[in-house]
mmCIF file of C-alpha atoms in Angstrom:
data_model
loop_
_atom_site.group_PDB
_atom_site.id
_atom_site.type_symbol
_atom_site.label_atom_id
_atom_site.label_comp_id
_atom_site.label_asym_id
_atom_site.label_seq_id
_atom_site.Cartn_x
_atom_site.Cartn_y
_atom_site.Cartn_z
ATOM 1 C CA MET M 434 -7.624 31.263 22.113
ATOM 2 C CA MET M 435 -10.208 28.277 21.875
ATOM 3 C CA ILE M 436 -11.795 29.798 18.945
ATOM 4 C CA TYR M 437 -8.380 29.935 17.034
ATOM 5 C CA PHE M 438 -8.438 26.017 18.174
ATOM 6 C CA PHE M 439 -11.261 25.691 16.408
ATOM 7 C CA TYR M 440 -10.498 27.344 13.057
ATOM 8 C CA ILE M 441 -7.368 25.048 12.562
ATOM 9 C CA ILE M 442 -10.201 21.774 13.541
ATOM 10 C CA PHE M 443 -12.158 23.202 11.087
ATOM 11 C CA SER M 444 -9.674 24.486 8.157
ATOM 12 C CA PHE M 445 -8.060 20.877 8.702
ATOM 13 C CA LEU M 446 -11.290 18.905 8.196
ATOM 14 C CA ILE M 447 -11.893 21.403 5.030
ATOM 15 C CA LEU M 448 -8.723 20.636 3.487
ATOM 16 C CA ARG M 449 -8.835 17.249 4.002
ATOM 17 C CA PHE M 450 -12.566 17.101 2.539
ATOM 18 C CA THR M 451 -10.687 19.254 -0.640
ATOM 19 C CA VAL M 452 -8.311 16.269 -0.948
ATOM 20 C CA THR M 453 -10.773 13.912 -1.226
ATOM 21 C CA LEU M 454 -12.585 15.706 -3.627
ATOM 22 C CA PHE M 455 -9.666 15.966 -5.750
ATOM 23 C CA ASN M 456 -8.799 12.740 -6.047
ATOM 24 C CA PHE M 457 -12.735 11.782 -6.867
ATOM 25 C CA ILE M 458 -12.712 13.978 -10.135
ATOM 26 C CA SER M 459 -9.100 12.804 -10.768
ATOM 27 C CA ASN M 460 -9.969 9.796 -10.107
ATOM 28 C CA PRO M 461 -6.369 8.135 -10.219
ATOM 29 C CA LYS M 462 -7.084 4.886 -11.439
ATOM 30 C CA LEU M 463 -5.313 2.183 -13.561
ATOM 31 C CA THR M 464 -6.817 2.199 -16.608
ATOM 32 C CA ARG M 465 -7.568 -0.147 -19.555
ATOM 33 C CA SER M 466 -5.015 -0.176 -22.610
ATOM 34 C CA PRO M 467 -5.878 0.507 -26.388
ATOM 35 C CA LYS M 468 -2.610 -1.797 -26.752
ATOM 36 C CA PHE M 469 -1.131 -5.169 -26.427
ATOM 37 C CA TYR M 470 2.325 -5.691 -25.238
ATOM 38 C CA ASN M 471 4.483 -9.368 -25.680
ATOM 39 C CA ASP M 472 7.404 -7.791 -23.241
ATOM 40 C CA LEU M 473 8.726 -10.214 -21.094
ATOM 41 C CA VAL M 474 8.090 -9.398 -17.238
ATOM 42 C CA SER M 475 9.492 -10.806 -14.496
ATOM 43 C CA VAL M 476 6.684 -11.551 -11.917
ATOM 44 C CA LEU M 477 8.436 -11.691 -8.600
ATOM 45 C CA ILE M 478 7.375 -12.955 -5.064
ATOM 46 C CA PRO M 479 8.775 -12.477 -1.911
ATOM 47 C CA ALA M 480 7.340 -15.642 0.560
ATOM 48 C CA ARG M 481 8.073 -16.158 4.110
ATOM 49 C CA ASN M 482 5.636 -18.416 5.381
ATOM 50 C CA GLU M 483 2.945 -18.151 2.814
ATOM 51 C CA ALA M 484 1.962 -21.989 2.177
ATOM 52 C CA GLU M 485 -1.471 -21.286 2.964
ATOM 53 C CA ASP M 486 -2.030 -18.599 0.842
ATOM 54 C CA ILE M 487 0.527 -18.671 -1.925
ATOM 55 C CA LEU M 488 -1.432 -20.974 -4.365
ATOM 56 C CA THR M 489 -4.338 -18.456 -4.831
ATOM 57 C CA LEU M 490 -1.640 -15.896 -6.265
ATOM 58 C CA LEU M 491 0.342 -18.868 -8.643
ATOM 59 C CA ASP M 492 -3.039 -20.018 -10.391
ATOM 60 C CA SER M 493 -4.345 -16.264 -10.818
ATOM 61 C CA LEU M 494 -0.964 -15.565 -12.423
ATOM 62 C CA LYS M 495 -1.126 -19.180 -14.542
ATOM 63 C CA VAL M 496 -4.289 -18.298 -16.282
ATOM 64 C CA GLN M 497 -4.538 -14.405 -16.928
ATOM 65 C CA ASP M 498 -4.168 -13.207 -19.972
ATOM 66 C CA TYR M 499 -0.570 -11.846 -20.128
ATOM 67 C CA GLN M 500 1.094 -14.907 -21.103
ATOM 68 C CA ASN M 501 5.018 -13.809 -21.522
ATOM 69 C CA ILE M 502 6.040 -14.145 -17.565
ATOM 70 C CA GLU M 503 8.685 -15.675 -15.959
ATOM 71 C CA VAL M 504 7.517 -16.144 -12.030
ATOM 72 C CA ILE M 505 10.116 -16.347 -9.579
ATOM 73 C CA VAL M 506 9.098 -17.319 -5.879
ATOM 74 C CA LEU M 507 11.814 -16.537 -3.268
ATOM 75 C CA ASP M 508 11.473 -18.694 -0.208
ATOM 76 C CA ASP M 509 12.716 -16.265 2.598
ATOM 77 C CA GLN M 510 13.936 -18.886 5.206
ATOM 78 C CA SER M 511 10.097 -20.198 5.609
ATOM 79 C CA GLU M 512 9.425 -22.140 8.539
ATOM 80 C CA ASP M 513 6.535 -23.802 6.786
ATOM 81 C CA HIS M 514 6.082 -26.064 4.008
ATOM 82 C CA THR M 515 6.279 -22.515 1.099
ATOM 83 C CA PHE M 516 8.736 -24.068 -0.212
ATOM 84 C CA THR M 517 7.177 -27.591 -1.291
ATOM 85 C CA VAL M 518 4.270 -25.889 -1.895
ATOM 86 C CA CYS M 519 5.763 -23.561 -4.531
ATOM 87 C CA GLU M 520 8.003 -26.165 -5.920
ATOM 88 C CA GLU M 521 5.129 -28.663 -6.841
ATOM 89 C CA PHE M 522 3.289 -25.712 -8.142
ATOM 90 C CA SER M 523 6.046 -24.899 -10.335
ATOM 91 C CA LYS M 524 6.125 -29.057 -12.361
ATOM 92 C CA SER M 525 2.924 -27.749 -14.242
ATOM 93 C CA ASP M 526 4.426 -24.847 -15.951
ATOM 94 C CA THR M 527 7.553 -24.402 -16.781
ATOM 95 C CA ARG M 528 7.143 -20.287 -16.703
ATOM 96 C CA PHE M 529 7.225 -20.661 -12.694
ATOM 97 C CA LYS M 530 10.163 -21.336 -10.425
ATOM 98 C CA VAL M 531 10.857 -21.433 -6.226
ATOM 99 C CA ILE M 532 14.571 -20.816 -4.665
ATOM 100 C CA LYS M 533 15.628 -20.595 -1.658
ATOM 101 C CA GLY M 534 17.027 -17.548 -0.105
ATOM 102 C CA GLN M 535 19.822 -16.539 1.483
ATOM 103 C CA PRO M 536 20.296 -16.206 5.044
ATOM 104 C CA LEU M 537 19.419 -12.400 5.690
ATOM 105 C CA LYS M 538 22.176 -10.458 6.190
ATOM 106 C CA LYS M 539 23.240 -7.598 8.510
ATOM 107 C CA GLY M 540 21.786 -4.435 8.177
ATOM 108 C CA TRP M 541 18.655 -5.470 5.659
ATOM 109 C CA LEU M 542 15.290 -6.165 6.608
ATOM 110 C CA GLY M 543 13.668 -9.352 5.375
ATOM 111 C CA LYS M 544 11.194 -8.818 2.820
ATOM 112 C CA ASN M 545 14.027 -5.967 0.533
ATOM 113 C CA TYR M 546 16.552 -8.723 0.947
ATOM 114 C CA ALA M 547 14.589 -10.821 -0.226
ATOM 115 C CA CYS M 548 13.105 -8.492 -3.255
ATOM 116 C CA TYR M 549 17.185 -7.483 -4.240
ATOM 117 C CA GLN M 550 17.865 -11.574 -4.475
ATOM 118 C CA LEU M 551 14.920 -11.617 -6.767
ATOM 119 C CA ALA M 552 16.163 -9.067 -8.868
ATOM 120 C CA ASN M 553 19.197 -10.443 -9.881
ATOM 121 C CA GLN M 554 17.587 -14.120 -10.993
ATOM 122 C CA ALA M 555 14.817 -12.027 -13.105
ATOM 123 C CA LYS M 556 15.481 -11.996 -16.918
ATOM 124 C CA GLY M 557 12.259 -9.670 -18.097
ATOM 125 C CA LYS M 558 12.191 -5.849 -19.590
ATOM 126 C CA TYR M 559 10.093 -5.391 -16.414
ATOM 127 C CA LEU M 560 10.523 -6.308 -12.982
ATOM 128 C CA LEU M 561 7.163 -6.791 -11.212
ATOM 129 C CA PHE M 562 7.356 -7.352 -7.125
ATOM 130 C CA LEU M 563 3.643 -8.945 -5.488
ATOM 131 C CA ASP M 564 2.699 -9.939 -2.271
ATOM 132 C CA ALA M 565 2.004 -13.359 -1.747
ATOM 133 C CA ASP M 566 -1.308 -12.945 -0.454
ATOM 134 C CA GLU M 567 -2.706 -11.911 -3.701
ATOM 135 C CA GLN M 568 -5.244 -12.401 -6.741
ATOM 136 C CA VAL M 569 -4.442 -10.843 -10.124
ATOM 137 C CA LYS M 570 -6.782 -10.336 -12.638
ATOM 138 C CA ASP M 571 -6.843 -9.975 -16.508
ATOM 139 C CA GLY M 572 -5.815 -6.886 -17.868
ATOM 140 C CA LEU M 573 -3.396 -6.469 -15.002
ATOM 141 C CA ILE M 574 -0.168 -6.552 -16.427
ATOM 142 C CA ASN M 575 -0.981 -5.208 -20.147
ATOM 143 C CA ASN M 576 -2.287 -2.566 -18.717
ATOM 144 C CA ALA M 577 0.283 -1.536 -16.104
ATOM 145 C CA ILE M 578 2.852 -1.896 -19.114
ATOM 146 C CA TYR M 579 0.678 0.591 -21.242
ATOM 147 C CA ARG M 580 0.779 3.129 -18.400
ATOM 148 C CA MET M 581 4.436 2.725 -17.790
ATOM 149 C CA GLN M 582 5.137 3.073 -21.687
ATOM 150 C CA ILE M 583 2.984 6.462 -21.636
ATOM 151 C CA GLY M 584 4.363 7.761 -18.621
ATOM 152 C CA LYS M 585 8.260 6.714 -19.284
ATOM 153 C CA LEU M 586 7.729 5.657 -15.837
ATOM 154 C CA SER M 587 10.808 3.927 -13.773
ATOM 155 C CA LEU M 588 8.218 2.943 -11.046
ATOM 156 C CA LEU M 589 4.224 2.157 -11.240
ATOM 157 C CA SER M 590 2.934 1.123 -8.211
ATOM 158 C CA LEU M 591 -0.992 -0.184 -7.596
ATOM 159 C CA PHE M 592 -2.885 0.285 -4.240
ATOM 160 C CA THR M 593 -4.628 -3.160 -4.165
ATOM 161 C CA ASN M 594 -8.626 -3.609 -3.818
ATOM 162 C CA GLN M 595 -8.517 -5.012 -0.623
ATOM 163 C CA ILE M 596 -10.886 -7.908 0.729
ATOM 164 C CA THR M 597 -11.687 -8.049 4.121
ATOM 165 C CA GLU M 598 -13.675 -10.798 5.691
ATOM 166 C CA THR M 599 -14.537 -10.663 9.266
ATOM 167 C CA ALA M 600 -15.942 -7.624 11.128
ATOM 168 C CA GLY M 601 -12.070 -7.161 12.521
ATOM 169 C CA GLU M 602 -10.665 -6.823 9.596
ATOM 170 C CA LYS M 603 -13.500 -4.080 8.369
ATOM 171 C CA ALA M 604 -12.899 -1.844 10.800
ATOM 172 C CA ILE M 605 -9.286 -1.835 10.053
ATOM 173 C CA ILE M 606 -8.503 -2.413 6.600
ATOM 174 C CA PRO M 607 -10.129 0.201 5.025
ATOM 175 C CA LEU M 608 -8.045 2.906 6.979
ATOM 176 C CA MET M 609 -5.625 2.924 4.531
ATOM 177 C CA HIS M 610 -7.491 3.777 1.883
ATOM 178 C CA TYR M 611 -8.925 6.585 4.400
ATOM 179 C CA LEU M 612 -5.497 7.714 5.546
ATOM 180 C CA LEU M 613 -4.330 7.621 1.589
ATOM 181 C CA LEU M 614 -6.718 9.397 -0.205
ATOM 182 C CA ASN M 615 -8.219 12.176 2.952
ATOM 183 C CA LEU M 616 -4.225 13.547 3.034
ATOM 184 C CA LEU M 617 -2.555 13.032 -0.360
ATOM 185 C CA PRO M 618 -3.724 14.233 -3.862
ATOM 186 C CA LEU M 619 -2.715 11.271 -5.568
ATOM 187 C CA ARG M 620 -1.895 12.486 -9.371
ATOM 188 C CA LEU M 621 0.529 14.906 -7.765
ATOM 189 C CA VAL M 622 3.182 11.732 -7.256
ATOM 190 C CA LYS M 623 3.422 11.864 -10.954
ATOM 191 C CA LEU M 624 2.829 15.630 -11.636
ATOM 192 C CA SER M 625 4.944 17.008 -8.642
ATOM 193 C CA LYS M 626 8.910 16.663 -9.085
ATOM 194 C CA MET M 627 8.739 17.179 -5.233
ATOM 195 C CA PRO M 628 9.710 13.927 -3.476
ATOM 196 C CA SER M 629 7.454 14.498 -0.482
ATOM 197 C CA PHE M 630 4.464 14.222 -3.097
ATOM 198 C CA SER M 631 5.055 10.451 -2.564
ATOM 199 C CA ALA M 632 3.082 6.849 -2.095
ATOM 200 C CA ALA M 633 3.796 3.299 -3.067
ATOM 201 C CA SER M 634 2.231 0.543 -1.656
ATOM 202 C CA GLY M 635 4.553 -2.667 -1.746
ATOM 203 C CA GLN M 636 1.587 -5.140 -2.984
ATOM 204 C CA PHE M 637 2.396 -3.787 -6.354
ATOM 205 C CA MET M 638 5.635 -2.641 -7.767
ATOM 206 C CA LEU M 639 6.247 -2.599 -11.152
ATOM 207 C CA PHE M 640 9.991 -1.289 -12.224
ATOM 208 C CA ASP M 641 12.035 -0.466 -15.705
ATOM 209 C CA LYS M 642 14.648 -3.300 -15.071
ATOM 210 C CA VAL M 643 17.410 -0.800 -16.748
ATOM 211 C CA ASN M 644 17.122 1.395 -14.186
ATOM 212 C CA TYR M 645 16.018 -0.676 -11.185
ATOM 213 C CA LEU M 646 19.812 -2.635 -11.910
ATOM 214 C CA LYS M 647 21.790 0.932 -12.603
ATOM 215 C CA PHE M 648 20.324 2.433 -8.774
ATOM 216 C CA GLN M 649 19.369 -1.211 -6.824
ATOM 217 C CA TRP M 650 16.225 0.393 -5.702
ATOM 218 C CA HIS M 651 15.645 -1.817 -2.734
ATOM 219 C CA GLN M 652 19.683 -1.732 -1.660
ATOM 220 C CA LEU M 653 18.905 1.609 -1.033
ATOM 221 C CA VAL M 654 16.370 1.368 1.394
ATOM 222 C CA LYS M 655 17.484 -1.669 2.717
ATOM 223 C CA ASN M 656 16.947 -1.035 6.323
ATOM 224 C CA MET M 657 13.399 0.967 5.776
ATOM 225 C CA VAL M 658 10.497 -0.681 7.256
ATOM 226 C CA VAL M 659 8.146 1.538 4.499
ATOM 227 C CA GLU M 660 10.518 0.466 1.660
ATOM 228 C CA ASP M 661 7.573 1.107 -1.162
ATOM 229 C CA VAL M 662 7.452 4.965 -0.404
ATOM 230 C CA GLU M 663 10.811 5.875 0.341
ATOM 231 C CA ILE M 664 11.839 4.021 -3.182
ATOM 232 C CA MET M 665 9.285 6.464 -5.007
ATOM 233 C CA LYS M 666 10.691 9.306 -3.128
ATOM 234 C CA LYS M 667 14.221 7.938 -4.507
ATOM 235 C CA VAL M 668 13.117 7.971 -8.166
ATOM 236 C CA LYS M 669 12.039 10.543 -7.774
ATOM 237 C CA GLN M 670 14.619 12.667 -6.023
ATOM 238 C CA ASN M 671 16.807 10.994 -9.437
ATOM 239 C CA LYS M 672 14.490 12.785 -11.509
ATOM 240 C CA LEU M 673 12.601 9.975 -12.948
ATOM 241 C CA ASN M 674 9.131 9.471 -13.408
ATOM 242 C CA GLY M 675 7.173 7.233 -10.899
ATOM 243 C CA GLU M 676 3.017 7.413 -10.280
ATOM 244 C CA ALA M 677 1.180 5.727 -7.874
ATOM 245 C CA LEU M 678 -2.566 4.610 -8.910
ATOM 246 C CA LEU M 679 -5.676 2.348 -7.510
ATOM 247 C CA ALA M 680 -5.817 -1.101 -8.523
ATOM 248 C CA ASN M 681 -9.478 -0.317 -10.113
ATOM 249 C CA GLY M 682 -10.016 -4.405 -9.804
ATOM 250 C CA PHE M 683 -7.271 -5.572 -11.299
ATOM 251 C CA ILE M 684 -5.546 -7.042 -8.602
ATOM 252 C CA TYR M 685 -6.935 -7.879 -4.833
ATOM 253 C CA CYS M 686 -5.606 -8.636 -1.617
ATOM 254 C CA ARG M 687 -6.281 -10.138 1.908
ATOM 255 C CA MET M 688 -3.769 -7.859 3.773
ATOM 256 C CA TYR M 689 -4.532 -8.932 7.122
ATOM 257 C CA LYS M 690 -6.670 -12.058 8.613
ATOM 258 C CA GLY M 691 -8.398 -11.020 11.753
ATOM 259 C CA TYR M 692 -8.318 -8.247 13.861
ATOM 260 C CA LYS M 693 -5.294 -8.970 16.064
ATOM 261 C CA GLU M 694 -2.936 -9.706 12.413
ATOM 262 C CA GLY M 695 -4.995 -6.278 11.362
ATOM 263 C CA LEU M 696 -3.817 -4.189 14.485
ATOM 264 C CA ASP M 697 -0.227 -5.928 14.237
ATOM 265 C CA GLY M 698 0.333 -5.365 10.939
ATOM 266 C CA PHE M 699 -0.874 -1.606 10.702
ATOM 267 C CA SER M 700 0.953 -0.673 14.006
ATOM 268 C CA LYS M 701 4.279 -1.588 12.030
ATOM 269 C CA ASN M 702 3.960 0.984 9.568
ATOM 270 C CA LEU M 703 2.026 3.916 10.745
ATOM 271 C CA LEU M 704 4.423 5.478 12.728
ATOM 272 C CA ALA M 705 6.841 5.084 9.645
ATOM 273 C CA GLY M 706 4.823 6.593 7.466
ATOM 274 C CA PHE M 707 4.228 9.944 9.353
ATOM 275 C CA GLY M 708 8.094 9.726 9.069
ATOM 276 C CA GLY M 709 8.707 8.864 12.373
ATOM 277 C CA ASN M 710 7.187 11.970 13.989
ATOM 278 C CA ILE M 711 5.487 11.245 17.247
ATOM 279 C CA ILE M 712 4.209 14.661 17.327
ATOM 280 C CA GLY M 713 2.790 14.752 13.637
ATOM 281 C CA LEU M 714 1.015 11.635 14.328
ATOM 282 C CA MET M 715 -0.518 12.794 17.602
ATOM 283 C CA ILE M 716 -1.468 16.296 15.929
ATOM 284 C CA TYR M 717 -2.929 14.247 13.238
ATOM 285 C CA LEU M 718 -5.045 12.307 15.751
ATOM 286 C CA LEU M 719 -6.048 15.042 17.617
ATOM 287 C CA MET M 720 -7.287 17.164 14.634
ATOM 288 C CA VAL M 721 -9.273 13.628 12.837
ATOM 289 C CA VAL M 722 -10.513 11.633 15.831
ATOM 290 C CA PHE M 723 -10.954 13.975 18.495
ATOM 291 C CA GLY M 724 -12.002 17.181 16.488
ATOM 292 C CA PRO M 725 -15.205 16.274 15.769
ATOM 293 C CA ILE M 726 -16.159 15.351 19.825
ATOM 294 C CA MET M 727 -14.641 18.616 20.767
ATOM 295 C CA ILE M 728 -17.267 20.166 17.811
ATOM 296 C CA LEU M 729 -19.681 18.519 19.457
ATOM 297 C CA ILE M 730 -18.766 19.034 22.944
ATOM 298 C CA PHE M 731 -17.824 23.257 22.761
ATOM 299 C CA LEU M 732 -19.885 24.313 19.486
ATOM 300 C CA ASN M 733 -23.489 24.297 18.807
ATOM 301 C CA PHE M 734 -25.280 21.186 16.477
ATOM 302 C CA GLU M 735 -25.008 22.886 13.198
ATOM 303 C CA LEU M 736 -20.984 23.349 12.849
ATOM 304 C CA PHE M 737 -21.500 19.440 14.267
ATOM 305 C CA TYR M 738 -23.547 18.769 11.466
ATOM 306 C CA PHE M 739 -21.543 20.206 8.951
ATOM 307 C CA ALA M 740 -18.404 18.709 10.354
ATOM 308 C CA VAL M 741 -20.032 15.427 10.045
ATOM 309 C CA THR M 742 -21.178 16.072 6.656
ATOM 310 C CA LEU M 743 -17.761 16.149 5.080
ATOM 311 C CA ILE M 744 -16.991 13.301 6.630
ATOM 312 C CA ILE M 745 -19.367 11.295 5.545
ATOM 313 C CA PHE M 746 -19.164 12.615 2.092
ATOM 314 C CA SER M 747 -15.349 12.096 2.314
ATOM 315 C CA ARG M 748 -15.908 8.236 3.205
ATOM 316 C CA ILE M 749 -18.678 7.810 0.497
ATOM 317 C CA MET M 750 -15.798 9.163 -2.489
ATOM 318 C CA ILE M 751 -12.973 7.103 -0.388
ATOM 319 C CA SER M 752 -15.186 3.754 -0.503
ATOM 320 C CA TYR M 753 -16.130 4.286 -4.574
ATOM 321 C CA LEU M 754 -12.066 5.077 -5.265
ATOM 322 C CA SER M 755 -11.521 1.750 -3.530
ATOM 323 C CA GLY M 756 -14.130 -0.323 -4.678
ATOM 324 C CA GLN M 757 -15.061 -0.663 -1.028
ATOM 325 C CA ASN M 758 -18.933 -0.887 0.320
ATOM 326 C CA VAL M 759 -20.014 2.280 1.278
ATOM 327 C CA LEU M 760 -23.032 1.447 4.225
ATOM 328 C CA THR M 761 -20.118 -0.846 5.847
ATOM 329 C CA ASN M 762 -17.486 1.765 5.806
ATOM 330 C CA LEU M 763 -20.151 4.365 6.925
ATOM 331 C CA PHE M 764 -21.431 1.656 9.638
ATOM 332 C CA PHE M 765 -17.797 1.117 11.024
ATOM 333 C CA HIS M 766 -16.468 4.770 10.900
ATOM 334 C CA VAL M 767 -16.249 5.036 14.878
ATOM 335 C CA PHE M 768 -14.825 1.681 15.165
ATOM 336 C CA GLN M 769 -12.024 2.476 12.693
ATOM 337 C CA MET M 770 -11.119 5.906 14.258
ATOM 338 C CA ILE M 771 -11.192 4.100 17.445
ATOM 339 C CA ASN M 772 -8.957 1.357 16.184
ATOM 340 C CA LEU M 773 -6.533 4.070 14.707
ATOM 341 C CA LEU M 774 -5.906 5.120 17.949
ATOM 342 C CA ILE M 775 -4.950 1.668 19.323
ATOM 343 C CA ILE M 776 -2.825 1.267 16.216
ATOM 344 C CA ALA M 777 -1.077 4.352 16.905
ATOM 345 C CA VAL M 778 -0.707 3.739 20.439
ATOM 346 C CA LEU M 779 1.034 0.622 19.682
ATOM 347 C CA SER M 780 3.166 1.774 16.725
ATOM 348 C CA ILE M 781 4.796 4.552 19.184
ATOM 349 C CA LYS M 782 5.049 1.724 21.864
ATOM 350 C CA LYS M 783 6.809 -0.003 19.486
ATOM 351 C CA SER M 784 9.198 2.621 17.777
ATOM 352 C CA LEU M 785 10.288 3.450 21.643
ATOM 353 C CA ASN M 786 11.049 -0.104 22.144
ATOM 354 C CA LYS M 787 13.030 0.289 19.436
ATOM 355 C CA SER M 788 11.977 -3.155 17.835
ATOM 356 C CA LEU M 789 8.917 -5.374 16.689
ATOM 357 C CA ILE M 790 8.655 -8.711 15.579
ATOM 358 C CA TRP M 791 6.847 -9.593 12.058
ATOM 359 C CA LYS M 792 6.922 -13.160 10.378
ATOM 360 C CA GLY M 793 9.012 -14.532 13.078
ATOM 361 C CA ARG M 794 11.888 -11.882 12.846
ATOM 362 C CA THR M 795 12.777 -8.768 15.206
ATOM 363 C CA ILE M 796 12.728 -5.756 13.004
ATOM 364 C CA HIS M 797 14.964 -2.786 15.038
ATOM 365 C CA THR M 798 13.241 0.632 14.230
#
C-alpha cells in the first residue's frame, strides 16, 4: 500500500516539474511592442492608508514614457494622510487627481468597491488598475496595449516583479511565483477556453473599457477576496479573451514589508486561491512539503537525490522567469516551505473563524 503512496508523490513531483519546464520554455512574459500607441489610458489606484508608499508610484507614472494618461487615486476612507499627499502631488500635474471614496457598502469588500467607483470616474479607452505600492518602468503601458490589441483581450493581468528587502520577506514573498509557475501552465490562461485555467494578479489589471462597463467585473465579484482570479474566470465564462503574463521587469512591487505583514497577507489569500478547499490545500502540502521528507525517511538516497534535483531545477527556472535571485531562493527554499505550512494553518484558521482583519477592516470569509 505504501508503494502506491510514493508513486503518487513522485507523479505529482514530476507533473509539477513538467509544468515548470513548460512555463520556462514558453516564457510567458510581457514583450516589447514594435508599435507606438496614443490611446487615453485611465490609471486607477485604490488607496487605503498608503501615504508612506504611494508617492513612489505616482512619481514613476509621471516620468514614464507613455504620456496620454489620466491618473485617478481613490482615497478609500484612509486613516492616515493619503488624501493630502496625493492632493499635493496632483498640483504638479493636471493628469493626476485624487477623489474621496464613498463609505463601504454592505456586501462589498473594500478594494472591489474602490475599483468599482474608480471605473465610473474614468474617461480612457483602457482602464488600468494598479496597487499603490508599485513602481512602473518605461514601456509598460505601451507594451500592455500592444498585447491587448494583438490578442483581442478584454483583460490583461501581469504578475509584477517582487521586491524583497528583509530576510523575512525573502522567506515568504517568492512563494507567490513558486506556487503559480509550479502549478499552472500560464500560457493556458489565454490558449484554453476553460475557466479552470485562470490566473490573475490585482497588482496589474488592464481592461478594455467597453467590456468592463458592459459586464461591471468588480461588481460581479464584489464580496470575493481573490477578486482578480474570479474576474479572469468571469471573462472566460463570457467567451471573451483574457491573458496573464509575467511583468518582465516593466513593473515592480514591494508586496509586503517584513515577515509578519507577509504572513498576514498570504494567509488572507492562500486558502481562497485553492477555492476554499481545505482538504485540497492539505493534500497539496502533503505532496509538496512532506513528500520529499518521506522519500528521505522511507526510500533510498538515490530516489531522494532525484526528488531534490527536480526541486532545484524547478527553483532555478522559476527564479529566472520571475526575475528573482537563484541562489537566494535555493538558500531560502526550506524556510519558504516551513512558512508555507504556517501560512496554510493561519489561512485555515481565519476561514474557520469566518473573518479576518485587513487594513483595519473586518473581512467575512
